[in-house]
XYZ file of C-alpha atoms in Angstrom:
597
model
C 74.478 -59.106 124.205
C 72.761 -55.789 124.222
C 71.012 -55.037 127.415
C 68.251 -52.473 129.148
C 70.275 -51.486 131.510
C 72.383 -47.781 131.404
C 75.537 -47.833 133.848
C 75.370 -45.014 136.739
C 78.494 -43.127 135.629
C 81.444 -43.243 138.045
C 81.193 -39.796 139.372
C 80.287 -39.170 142.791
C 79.016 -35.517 141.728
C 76.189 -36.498 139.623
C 73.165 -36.874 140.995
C 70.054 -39.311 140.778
C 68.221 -36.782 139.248
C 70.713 -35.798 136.096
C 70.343 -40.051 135.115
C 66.192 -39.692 135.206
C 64.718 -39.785 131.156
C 67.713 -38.851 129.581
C 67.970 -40.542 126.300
C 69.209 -44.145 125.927
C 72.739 -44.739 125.201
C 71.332 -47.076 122.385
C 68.308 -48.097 120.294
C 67.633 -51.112 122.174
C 67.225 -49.289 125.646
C 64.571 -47.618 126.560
C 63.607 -46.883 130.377
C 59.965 -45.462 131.182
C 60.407 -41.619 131.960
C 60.901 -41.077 135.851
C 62.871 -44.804 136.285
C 66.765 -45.105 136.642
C 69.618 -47.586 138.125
C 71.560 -46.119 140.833
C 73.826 -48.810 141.165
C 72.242 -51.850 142.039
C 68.766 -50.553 142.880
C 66.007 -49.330 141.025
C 64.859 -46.034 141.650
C 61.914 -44.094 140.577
C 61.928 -40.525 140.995
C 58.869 -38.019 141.697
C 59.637 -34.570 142.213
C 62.663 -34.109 144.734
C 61.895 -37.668 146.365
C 63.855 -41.044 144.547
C 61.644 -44.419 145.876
C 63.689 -47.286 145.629
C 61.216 -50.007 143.688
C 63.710 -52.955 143.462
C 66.857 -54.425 142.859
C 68.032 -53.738 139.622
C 66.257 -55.328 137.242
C 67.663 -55.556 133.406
C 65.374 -56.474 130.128
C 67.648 -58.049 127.962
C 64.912 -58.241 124.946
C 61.300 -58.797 124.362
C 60.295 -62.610 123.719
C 57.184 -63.289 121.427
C 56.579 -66.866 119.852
C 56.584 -67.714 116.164
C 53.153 -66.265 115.714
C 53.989 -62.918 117.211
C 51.616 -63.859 120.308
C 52.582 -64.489 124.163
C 54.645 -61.016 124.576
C 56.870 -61.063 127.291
C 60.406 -59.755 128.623
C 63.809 -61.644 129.418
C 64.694 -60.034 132.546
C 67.757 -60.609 134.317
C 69.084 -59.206 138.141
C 70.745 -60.470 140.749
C 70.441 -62.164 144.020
C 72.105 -60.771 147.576
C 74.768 -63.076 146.974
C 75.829 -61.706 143.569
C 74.289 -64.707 141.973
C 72.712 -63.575 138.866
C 68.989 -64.810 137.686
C 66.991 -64.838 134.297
C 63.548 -65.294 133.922
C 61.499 -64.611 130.545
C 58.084 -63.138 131.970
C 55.265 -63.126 130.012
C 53.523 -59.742 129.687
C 50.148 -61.574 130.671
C 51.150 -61.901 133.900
C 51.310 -58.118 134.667
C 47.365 -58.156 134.865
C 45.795 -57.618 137.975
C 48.068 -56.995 141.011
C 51.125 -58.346 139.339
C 51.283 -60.839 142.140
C 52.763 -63.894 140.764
C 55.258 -61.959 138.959
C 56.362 -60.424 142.463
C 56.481 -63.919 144.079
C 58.753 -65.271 141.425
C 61.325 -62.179 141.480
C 61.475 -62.962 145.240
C 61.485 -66.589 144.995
C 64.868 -65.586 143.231
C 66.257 -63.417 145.138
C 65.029 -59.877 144.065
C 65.011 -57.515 146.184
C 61.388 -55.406 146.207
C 59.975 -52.361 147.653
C 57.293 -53.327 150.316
C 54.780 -49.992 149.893
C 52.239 -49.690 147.795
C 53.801 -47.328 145.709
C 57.034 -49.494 145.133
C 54.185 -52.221 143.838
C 52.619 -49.721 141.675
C 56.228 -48.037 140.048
C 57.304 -52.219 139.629
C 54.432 -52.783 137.791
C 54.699 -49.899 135.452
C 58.563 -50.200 134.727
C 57.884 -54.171 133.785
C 54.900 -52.952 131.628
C 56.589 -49.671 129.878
C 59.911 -50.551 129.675
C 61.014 -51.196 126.376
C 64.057 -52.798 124.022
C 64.251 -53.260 120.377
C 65.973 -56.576 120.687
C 63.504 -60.018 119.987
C 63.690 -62.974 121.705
C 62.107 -66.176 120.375
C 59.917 -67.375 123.476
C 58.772 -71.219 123.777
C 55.799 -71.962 125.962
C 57.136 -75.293 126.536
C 60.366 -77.150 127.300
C 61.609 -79.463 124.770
C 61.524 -79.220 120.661
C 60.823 -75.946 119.094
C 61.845 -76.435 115.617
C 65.224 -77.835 115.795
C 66.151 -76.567 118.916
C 65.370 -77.598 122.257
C 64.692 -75.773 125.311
C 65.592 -75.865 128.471
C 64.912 -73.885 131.327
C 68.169 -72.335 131.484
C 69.107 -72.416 127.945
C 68.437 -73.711 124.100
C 70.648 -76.637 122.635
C 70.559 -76.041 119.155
C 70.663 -74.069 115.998
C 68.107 -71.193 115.858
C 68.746 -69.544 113.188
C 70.656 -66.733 114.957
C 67.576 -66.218 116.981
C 67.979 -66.824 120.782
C 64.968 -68.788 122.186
C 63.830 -69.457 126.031
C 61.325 -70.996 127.682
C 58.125 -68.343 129.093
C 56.353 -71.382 130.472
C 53.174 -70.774 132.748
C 54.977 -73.458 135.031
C 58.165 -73.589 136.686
C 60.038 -76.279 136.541
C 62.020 -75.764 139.932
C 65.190 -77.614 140.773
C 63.769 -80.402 138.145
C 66.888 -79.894 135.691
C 69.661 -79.091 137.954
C 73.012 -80.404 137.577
C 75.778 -81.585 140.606
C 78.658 -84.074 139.964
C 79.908 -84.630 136.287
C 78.975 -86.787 134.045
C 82.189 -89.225 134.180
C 80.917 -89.550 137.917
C 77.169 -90.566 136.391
C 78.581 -93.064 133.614
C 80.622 -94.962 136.863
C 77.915 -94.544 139.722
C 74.855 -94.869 137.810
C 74.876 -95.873 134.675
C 77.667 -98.617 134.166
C 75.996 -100.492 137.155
C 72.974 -101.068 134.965
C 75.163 -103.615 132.600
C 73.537 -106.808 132.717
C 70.478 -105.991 134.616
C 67.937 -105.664 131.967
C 65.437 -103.690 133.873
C 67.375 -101.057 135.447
C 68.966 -100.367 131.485
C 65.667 -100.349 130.510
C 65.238 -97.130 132.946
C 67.334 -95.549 132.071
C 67.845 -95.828 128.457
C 64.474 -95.030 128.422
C 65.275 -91.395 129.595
C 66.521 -90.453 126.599
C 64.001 -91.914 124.726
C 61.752 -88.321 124.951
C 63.924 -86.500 122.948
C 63.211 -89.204 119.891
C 59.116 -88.978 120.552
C 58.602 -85.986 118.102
C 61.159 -86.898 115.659
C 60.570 -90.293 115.057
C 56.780 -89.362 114.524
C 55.845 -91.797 118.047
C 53.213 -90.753 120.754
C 54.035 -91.051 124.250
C 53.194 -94.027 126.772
C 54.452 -95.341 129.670
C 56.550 -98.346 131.185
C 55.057 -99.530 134.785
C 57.411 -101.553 137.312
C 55.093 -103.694 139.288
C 56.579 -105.871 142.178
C 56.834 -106.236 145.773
C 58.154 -103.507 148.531
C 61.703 -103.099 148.338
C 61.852 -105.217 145.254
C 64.268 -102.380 143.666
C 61.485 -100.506 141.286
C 61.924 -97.003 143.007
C 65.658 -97.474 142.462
C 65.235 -97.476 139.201
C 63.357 -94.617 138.471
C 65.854 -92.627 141.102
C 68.912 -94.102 138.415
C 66.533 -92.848 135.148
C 65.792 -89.736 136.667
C 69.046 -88.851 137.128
C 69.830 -88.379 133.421
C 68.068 -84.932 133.603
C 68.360 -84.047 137.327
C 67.707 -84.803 140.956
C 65.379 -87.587 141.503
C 63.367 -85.211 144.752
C 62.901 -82.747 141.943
C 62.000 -85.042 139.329
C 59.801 -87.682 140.975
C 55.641 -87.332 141.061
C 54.245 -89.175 143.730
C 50.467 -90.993 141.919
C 49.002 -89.606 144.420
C 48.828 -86.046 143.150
C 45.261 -85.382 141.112
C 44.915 -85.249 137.713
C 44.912 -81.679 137.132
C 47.721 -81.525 139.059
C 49.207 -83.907 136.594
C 48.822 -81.739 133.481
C 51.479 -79.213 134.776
C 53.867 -81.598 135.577
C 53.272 -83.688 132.286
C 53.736 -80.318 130.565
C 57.140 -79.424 131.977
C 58.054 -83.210 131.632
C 57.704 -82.647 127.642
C 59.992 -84.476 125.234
C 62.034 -85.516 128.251
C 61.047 -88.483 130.814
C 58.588 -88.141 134.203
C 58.625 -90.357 136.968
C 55.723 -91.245 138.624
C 56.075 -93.604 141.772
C 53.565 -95.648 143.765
C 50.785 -96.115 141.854
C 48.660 -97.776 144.555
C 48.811 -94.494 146.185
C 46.574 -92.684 143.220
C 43.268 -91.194 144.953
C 39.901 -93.108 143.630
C 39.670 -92.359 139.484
C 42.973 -90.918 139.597
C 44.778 -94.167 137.783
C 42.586 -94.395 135.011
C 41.974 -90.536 133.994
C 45.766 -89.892 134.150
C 47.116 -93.187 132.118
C 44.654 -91.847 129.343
C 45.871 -88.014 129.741
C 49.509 -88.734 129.917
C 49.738 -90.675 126.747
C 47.136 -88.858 124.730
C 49.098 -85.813 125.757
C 46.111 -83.491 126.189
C 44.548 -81.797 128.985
C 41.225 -80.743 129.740
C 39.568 -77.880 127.565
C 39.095 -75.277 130.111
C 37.309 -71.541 129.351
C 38.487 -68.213 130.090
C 36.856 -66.002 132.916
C 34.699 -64.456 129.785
C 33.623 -67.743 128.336
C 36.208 -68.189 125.544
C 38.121 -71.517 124.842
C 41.317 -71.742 127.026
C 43.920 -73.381 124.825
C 44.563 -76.957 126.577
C 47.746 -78.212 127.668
C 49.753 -80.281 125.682
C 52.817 -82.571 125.913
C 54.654 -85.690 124.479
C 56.232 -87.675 127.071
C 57.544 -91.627 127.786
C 56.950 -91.976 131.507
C 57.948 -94.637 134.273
C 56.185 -95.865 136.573
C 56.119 -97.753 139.693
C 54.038 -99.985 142.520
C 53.208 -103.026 143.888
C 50.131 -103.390 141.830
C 49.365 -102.637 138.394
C 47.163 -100.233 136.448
C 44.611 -102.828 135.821
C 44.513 -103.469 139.767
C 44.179 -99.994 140.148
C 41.308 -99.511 137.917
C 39.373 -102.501 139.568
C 40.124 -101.433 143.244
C 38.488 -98.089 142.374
C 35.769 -99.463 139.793
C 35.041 -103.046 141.067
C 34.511 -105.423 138.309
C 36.333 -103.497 135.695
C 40.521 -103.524 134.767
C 42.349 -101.724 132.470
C 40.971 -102.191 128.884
C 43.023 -103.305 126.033
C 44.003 -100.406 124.787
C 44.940 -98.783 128.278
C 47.748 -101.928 128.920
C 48.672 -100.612 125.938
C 49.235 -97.580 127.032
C 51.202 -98.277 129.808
C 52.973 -101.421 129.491
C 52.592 -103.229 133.112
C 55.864 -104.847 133.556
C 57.257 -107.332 136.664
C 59.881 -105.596 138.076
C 61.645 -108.765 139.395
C 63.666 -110.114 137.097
C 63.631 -113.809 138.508
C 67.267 -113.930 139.500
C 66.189 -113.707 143.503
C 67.735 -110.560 143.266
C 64.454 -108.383 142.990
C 64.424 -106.039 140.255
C 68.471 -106.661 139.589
C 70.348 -109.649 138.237
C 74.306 -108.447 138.518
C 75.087 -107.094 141.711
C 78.618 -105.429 140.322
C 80.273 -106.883 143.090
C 78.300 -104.965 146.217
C 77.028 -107.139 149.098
C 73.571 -107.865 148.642
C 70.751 -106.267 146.963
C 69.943 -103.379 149.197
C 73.632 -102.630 149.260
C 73.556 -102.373 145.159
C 70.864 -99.939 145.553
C 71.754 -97.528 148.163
C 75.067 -97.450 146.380
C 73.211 -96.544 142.687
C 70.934 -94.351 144.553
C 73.762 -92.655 146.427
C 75.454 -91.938 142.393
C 72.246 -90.435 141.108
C 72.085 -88.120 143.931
C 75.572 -87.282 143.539
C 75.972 -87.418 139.941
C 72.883 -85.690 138.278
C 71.620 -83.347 135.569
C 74.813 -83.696 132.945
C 73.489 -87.244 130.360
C 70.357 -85.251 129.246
C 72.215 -82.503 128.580
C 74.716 -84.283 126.184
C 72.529 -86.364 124.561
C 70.482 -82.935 123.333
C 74.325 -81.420 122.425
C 75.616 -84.314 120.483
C 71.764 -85.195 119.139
C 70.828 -81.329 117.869
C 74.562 -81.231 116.261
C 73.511 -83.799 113.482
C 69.621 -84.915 113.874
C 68.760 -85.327 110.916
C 71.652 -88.232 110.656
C 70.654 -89.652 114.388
C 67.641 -90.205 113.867
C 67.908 -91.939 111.107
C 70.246 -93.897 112.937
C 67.667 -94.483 115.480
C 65.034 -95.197 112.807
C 66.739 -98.114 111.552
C 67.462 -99.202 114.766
C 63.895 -99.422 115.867
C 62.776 -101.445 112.845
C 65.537 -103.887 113.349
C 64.689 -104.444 117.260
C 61.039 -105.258 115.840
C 62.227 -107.384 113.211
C 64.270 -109.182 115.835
C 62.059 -108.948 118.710
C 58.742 -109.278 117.498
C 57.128 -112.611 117.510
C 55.597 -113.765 114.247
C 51.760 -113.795 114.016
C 51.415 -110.896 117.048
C 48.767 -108.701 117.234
C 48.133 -105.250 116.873
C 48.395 -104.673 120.636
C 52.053 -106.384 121.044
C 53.008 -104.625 117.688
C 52.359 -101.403 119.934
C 54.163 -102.248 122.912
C 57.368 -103.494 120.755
C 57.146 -100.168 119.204
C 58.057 -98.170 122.669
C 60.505 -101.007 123.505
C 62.356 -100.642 120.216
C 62.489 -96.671 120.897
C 63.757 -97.097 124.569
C 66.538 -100.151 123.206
C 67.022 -97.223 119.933
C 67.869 -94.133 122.611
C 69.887 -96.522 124.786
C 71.920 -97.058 121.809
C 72.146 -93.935 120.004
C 73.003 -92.092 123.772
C 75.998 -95.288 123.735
C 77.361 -94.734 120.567
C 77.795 -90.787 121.672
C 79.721 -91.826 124.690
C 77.214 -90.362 126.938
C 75.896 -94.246 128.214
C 79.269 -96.396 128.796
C 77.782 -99.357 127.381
C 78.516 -101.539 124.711
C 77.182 -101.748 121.784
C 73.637 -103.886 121.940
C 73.446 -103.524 125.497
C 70.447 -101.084 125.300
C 69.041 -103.529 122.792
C 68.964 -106.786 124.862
C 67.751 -105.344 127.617
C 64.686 -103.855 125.710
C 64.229 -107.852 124.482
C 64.237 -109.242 127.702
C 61.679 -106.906 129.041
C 59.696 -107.422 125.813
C 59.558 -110.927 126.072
C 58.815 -110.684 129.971
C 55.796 -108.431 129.104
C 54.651 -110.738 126.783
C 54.856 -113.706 129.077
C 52.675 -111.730 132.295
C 50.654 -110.753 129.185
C 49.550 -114.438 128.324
C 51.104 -114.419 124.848
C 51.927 -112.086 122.045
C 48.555 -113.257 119.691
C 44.905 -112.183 119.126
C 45.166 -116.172 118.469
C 46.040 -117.566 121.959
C 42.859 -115.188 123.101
C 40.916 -116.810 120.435
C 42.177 -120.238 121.706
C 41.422 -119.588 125.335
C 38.023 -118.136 124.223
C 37.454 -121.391 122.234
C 38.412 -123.718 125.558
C 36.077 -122.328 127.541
C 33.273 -121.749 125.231
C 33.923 -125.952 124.664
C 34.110 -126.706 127.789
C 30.868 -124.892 128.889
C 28.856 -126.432 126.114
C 30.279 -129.798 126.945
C 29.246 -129.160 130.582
C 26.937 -127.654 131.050
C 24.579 -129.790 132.619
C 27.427 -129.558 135.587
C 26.494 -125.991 136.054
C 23.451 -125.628 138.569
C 21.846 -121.967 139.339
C 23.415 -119.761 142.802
C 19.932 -119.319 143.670
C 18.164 -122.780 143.997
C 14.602 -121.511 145.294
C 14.205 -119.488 142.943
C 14.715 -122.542 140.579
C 13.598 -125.433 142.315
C 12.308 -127.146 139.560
C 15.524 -127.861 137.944
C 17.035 -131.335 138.465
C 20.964 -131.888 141.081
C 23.545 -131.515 138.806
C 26.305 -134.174 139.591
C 29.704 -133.940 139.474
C 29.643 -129.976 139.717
C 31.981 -127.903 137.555
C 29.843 -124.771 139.120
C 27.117 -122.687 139.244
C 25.478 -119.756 137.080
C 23.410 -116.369 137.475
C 21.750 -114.277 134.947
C 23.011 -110.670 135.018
C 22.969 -107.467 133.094
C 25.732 -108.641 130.926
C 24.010 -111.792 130.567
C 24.355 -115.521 132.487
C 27.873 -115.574 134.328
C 29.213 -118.736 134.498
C 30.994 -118.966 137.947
C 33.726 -122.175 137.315
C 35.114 -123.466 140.897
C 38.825 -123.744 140.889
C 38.713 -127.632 140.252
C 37.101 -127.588 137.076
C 39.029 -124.651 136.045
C 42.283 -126.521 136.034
C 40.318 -129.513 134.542
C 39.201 -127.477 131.496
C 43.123 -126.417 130.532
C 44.359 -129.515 130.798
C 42.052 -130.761 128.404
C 42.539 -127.634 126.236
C 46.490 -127.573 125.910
C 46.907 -124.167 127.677
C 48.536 -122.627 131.196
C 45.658 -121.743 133.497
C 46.660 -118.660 134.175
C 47.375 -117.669 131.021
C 44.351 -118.482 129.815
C 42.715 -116.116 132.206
C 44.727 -113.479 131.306
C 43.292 -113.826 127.972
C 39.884 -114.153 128.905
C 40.508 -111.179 131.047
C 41.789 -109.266 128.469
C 39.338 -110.083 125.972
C 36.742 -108.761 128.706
C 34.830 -112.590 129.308
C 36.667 -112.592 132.856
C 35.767 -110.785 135.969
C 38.280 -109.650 137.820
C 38.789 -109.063 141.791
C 41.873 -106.501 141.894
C 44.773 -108.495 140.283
C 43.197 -111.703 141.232
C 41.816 -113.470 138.449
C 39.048 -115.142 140.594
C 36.368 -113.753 142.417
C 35.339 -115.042 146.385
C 32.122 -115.596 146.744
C 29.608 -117.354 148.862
C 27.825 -120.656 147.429
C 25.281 -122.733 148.243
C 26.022 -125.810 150.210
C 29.884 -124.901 149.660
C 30.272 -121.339 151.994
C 32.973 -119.175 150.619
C 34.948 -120.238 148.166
C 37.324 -119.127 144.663
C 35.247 -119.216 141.589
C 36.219 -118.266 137.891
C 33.426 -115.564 136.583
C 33.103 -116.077 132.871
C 30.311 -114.490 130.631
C 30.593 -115.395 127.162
C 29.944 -113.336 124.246
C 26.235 -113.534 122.674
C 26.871 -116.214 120.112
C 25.594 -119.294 121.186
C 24.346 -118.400 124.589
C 20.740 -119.392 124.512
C 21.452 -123.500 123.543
C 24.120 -122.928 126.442
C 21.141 -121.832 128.962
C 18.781 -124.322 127.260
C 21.341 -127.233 128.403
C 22.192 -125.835 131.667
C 18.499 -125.742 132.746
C 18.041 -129.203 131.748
């Protein structure tokens, strides 16, 4: 490859000065008039006096994206220990003080000049200096065209045009390699046979790279189980298939414009996101929306124009010991996650009822703990290589795998996908089938050491588990438990007597008390004590708690957190568990009518 930089010739006779604006030893190098290389420094001269302005510092092209906007330079140098460093800066950056592009030379290892002058030459080399060699650039990681980028390098065919990632962000230590990948498949990945949510994990990390071609938006997959229950463990094992889990690991805390970068640079690859009942007040709700919309806020420009927003198309994991509904509620009493938000992220019980937490085969190690401290002791050795791979073996012949993987998703839904489910299931089975898809496409490559179907079973299992904490895969069993308790209310109602008895004193003692009522803004709540609630499924056919999942889904249940009941203080009773149920419009006033006798 042609570069900027011209060789000091081996002659300890020439001087500094006889190597300043002479005329390039090629087309494509072009130094600004009063710059040079004296070895490995560069040097600008002014008069009789050379200034040393940094370590040398090579332009190996100009970058510019498809559209022939976001200019910028591929500039390459070299650290004090002889490491060498490229980074494609975008020419944007050299407004102002150029301090951000000083900040990540040194975060690199350049070497600059400390004086305001060395400042001043540094920013007028990066801004004159010129080559007539182009550089595709890509503002994001992941698909650009049929090539995919990477901060270190494309995988793909690009025409004969080299392409490189100018990101505003960088993405740090986040795709690092250490280990090998036959260390991975033995320490990480072939310990995730037979336990259905750990080879959901990771088979769901290389489920990004299928997003864009397969035409699917992004979403998430939340673990949600107790402390220690082995959900961090498995987003440590998924993480590894691009790099080290420190790197690659976002705490929930973080806010949600902090979020946008790191959804950015998690693009068409997998983020990690642990302990969701650590996300600051609002933070849970804005960023479930933002991750799998993959948008970020429309921001202006210091002069009022539109600042183009962020965009991105990830699958994410997710982990804590309560789920985004609970989240939403803790921080907006009253309200969980809407319908389309579980959609979103698919809240999924980590333990996978084997008394083994979130595992079910131990692969011979001690006890739980001892299964993961030896998987998370593989990802941290073994890291950075199965992304990597996959991209290799998947850009060779895409248009073939992904066909493969097309026809693999449809046949996990036709397999997996309960007759008569709604539209809301349909969803969800449509990220499981990608995950179980990926998992299998990344086996039959040899880069997962699993056998064939693995991927696929383990996507069922978690399927059918969702379904279950979901209370059923059908707009019908919602219908049904809306019908129960409409039935039972209207059959009862006379049981029902007001929270506030002064205020009604003319109404008659109800007997045999199912509960009590209050008129709201939504309407008259029906609060059901925990007796009668039981009595009403029994008579109805369906699983209590089920049935308030539905209710609570289809918005006629109040929640408290991830209870399904409410505590509250009654009269003659004192505190007690009540079932808050307002029904929809139809049919409410004969309901009052009867209840007030």
């Amino acid at each position: 490859m042609a570069t900027a930089a011209r060789a000091m010739p081996a002659n300890d006779h020439d001087t500094f000065a006889d190597h300043l604006a002479s005329p390039p030893e090629s087309p494509t190098d072009s130094l600004p008039a009063g710059f040079a290389y004296d070895g490995d420094a560069l040097m600008y001269q002014a008069g009789d006096k050379a200034d040393f302005v940094a370590s040398r510092i090579d332009v190996l092209g100009e970058t510019r994206d498809g559209n022939r906007w976001n200019w910028g330079k591929l500039l390459r140098w070299r650290d004090r220990d002889r490491g060498e460093h490229e980074w494609a800066m975008p020419n944007a950056w050299l407004e102002g003080d150029c301090g951000e592009v000083r900040r990540m030379l040194l975060a690199r290892g350049a070497t600059l000049g400390t004086d305001r002058k060395a400042r001043e030459h540094l920013a007028t080399f990066l801004s004159q200096v010129r080559s007539t060699i182009r550089i595709r650039a890509a503002e994001r990681l992941g698909w650009s065209g049929p090539v995919f980028v990477l901060p270190s390098r494309a995988i793909g065919d690009g025409d004969g045009e080299r392409i490189v990632y100018q990101g505003a962000g960088s993405p740090g230590r986040a795709f690092e390699q250490a280990g090998s990948l036959d260390g991975w498949r033995e320490h990480v990945a072939a310990k995730a046979v037979g336990n259905s949510r750990l080879a959901l994990g990771i088979a769901a990390a290389f489920a990004g790279p299928l997003l864009e071609p397969l035409g699917y938006e992004g979403g998430g997959v939340h673990f949600r189980g107790a402390s220690s229950s082995g959900k961090t463990t498995i987003l440590r094992a998924a993480a590894s298939v691009w790099g080290p889990h420190a790197a690659r690991m976002v705490m929930w805390r973080a806010t949600d414009n902090g979020m946008e970068g790191v959804a950015e640079l998690g693009n068409d690859t997998l983020l990690c996101l642990d302990e969701l009942g650590q996300a600051p007040p609002g933070v849970a709700d804005k960023v479930s929306y933002m991750l799998s919309n993959g948008v970020g806020k429309a921001r202006a420009k210091q002069d009022g124009a539109a600042r183009d927003a962020r965009r991105w198309r990830v699958l994410y994991l997710s982990s804590g010991e309560i789920g985004l509904g609970d989240a939403i509620a803790r921080d907006k009493p009253g309200r969980g996650a809407a319908a389309g938000q579980d959609v979103r992220v698919l809240d999924l019980e980590a333990d996978a009822g084997k008394g083994l937490g979130a595992f079910a085969d131990l692969h011979g190690a001690a006890g739980g703990a001892a299964f993961a401290h030896a998987l998370e002791s593989g990802a941290i050795n073994h890291h950075g290589w199965a992304g990597a791979a996959f991209l290799e073996a998947l850009t060779a012949d895409r248009e073939a795998l992904v066909a493969q993987a097309r026809r693999d998703v449809e046949a996990f839904k036709r397999d997996n996908l309960p007759a008569g489910a709604d539209g809301q299931v349909g969803r969800a089975a449509d990220r499981f089938a990608i995950i179980a898809a990926a998992g299998e496409l990344a086996a039959s490559l040899g880069v997962l050491p699993w056998n064939d179907g693995e991927a696929t079973w383990a996507a069922g299992e978690c399927l059918r588990a969702w379904i279950d904490g979901r209370g059923g895969s059908g707009a019908g069993e919602r219908a049904k438990a809306l019908e129960g308790v409409r039935g039972f209310i209207g059959a009862h109602a006379a049981r029902f007597e007001p929270v506030d008895p002064i205020a009604h004193a003319e109404l008659r003692p109800v007997n045999h008390r199912a509960g009590f009522w209050r008129d709201g803004e939504r309407g008259r709540e029906w609060l059901i004590l925990t007796a009668a609630w039981g009595e009403l499924w029994t008579g109805a056919g369906l699983d209590p708690k089920q049935a308030a999942r539905h209710l609570a889904v289809a918005g006629v249940l109040r929640r408290d957190g991830k209870a399904n009941s409410l505590s509250m203080r009654l009269p003659d009773l004192g505190k007690q568990r009540v079932y808050a149920v307002t029904l929809p419009d139809d049919g409410a006033e004969h309901l009052e009518h009867v209840a007030q006798g």
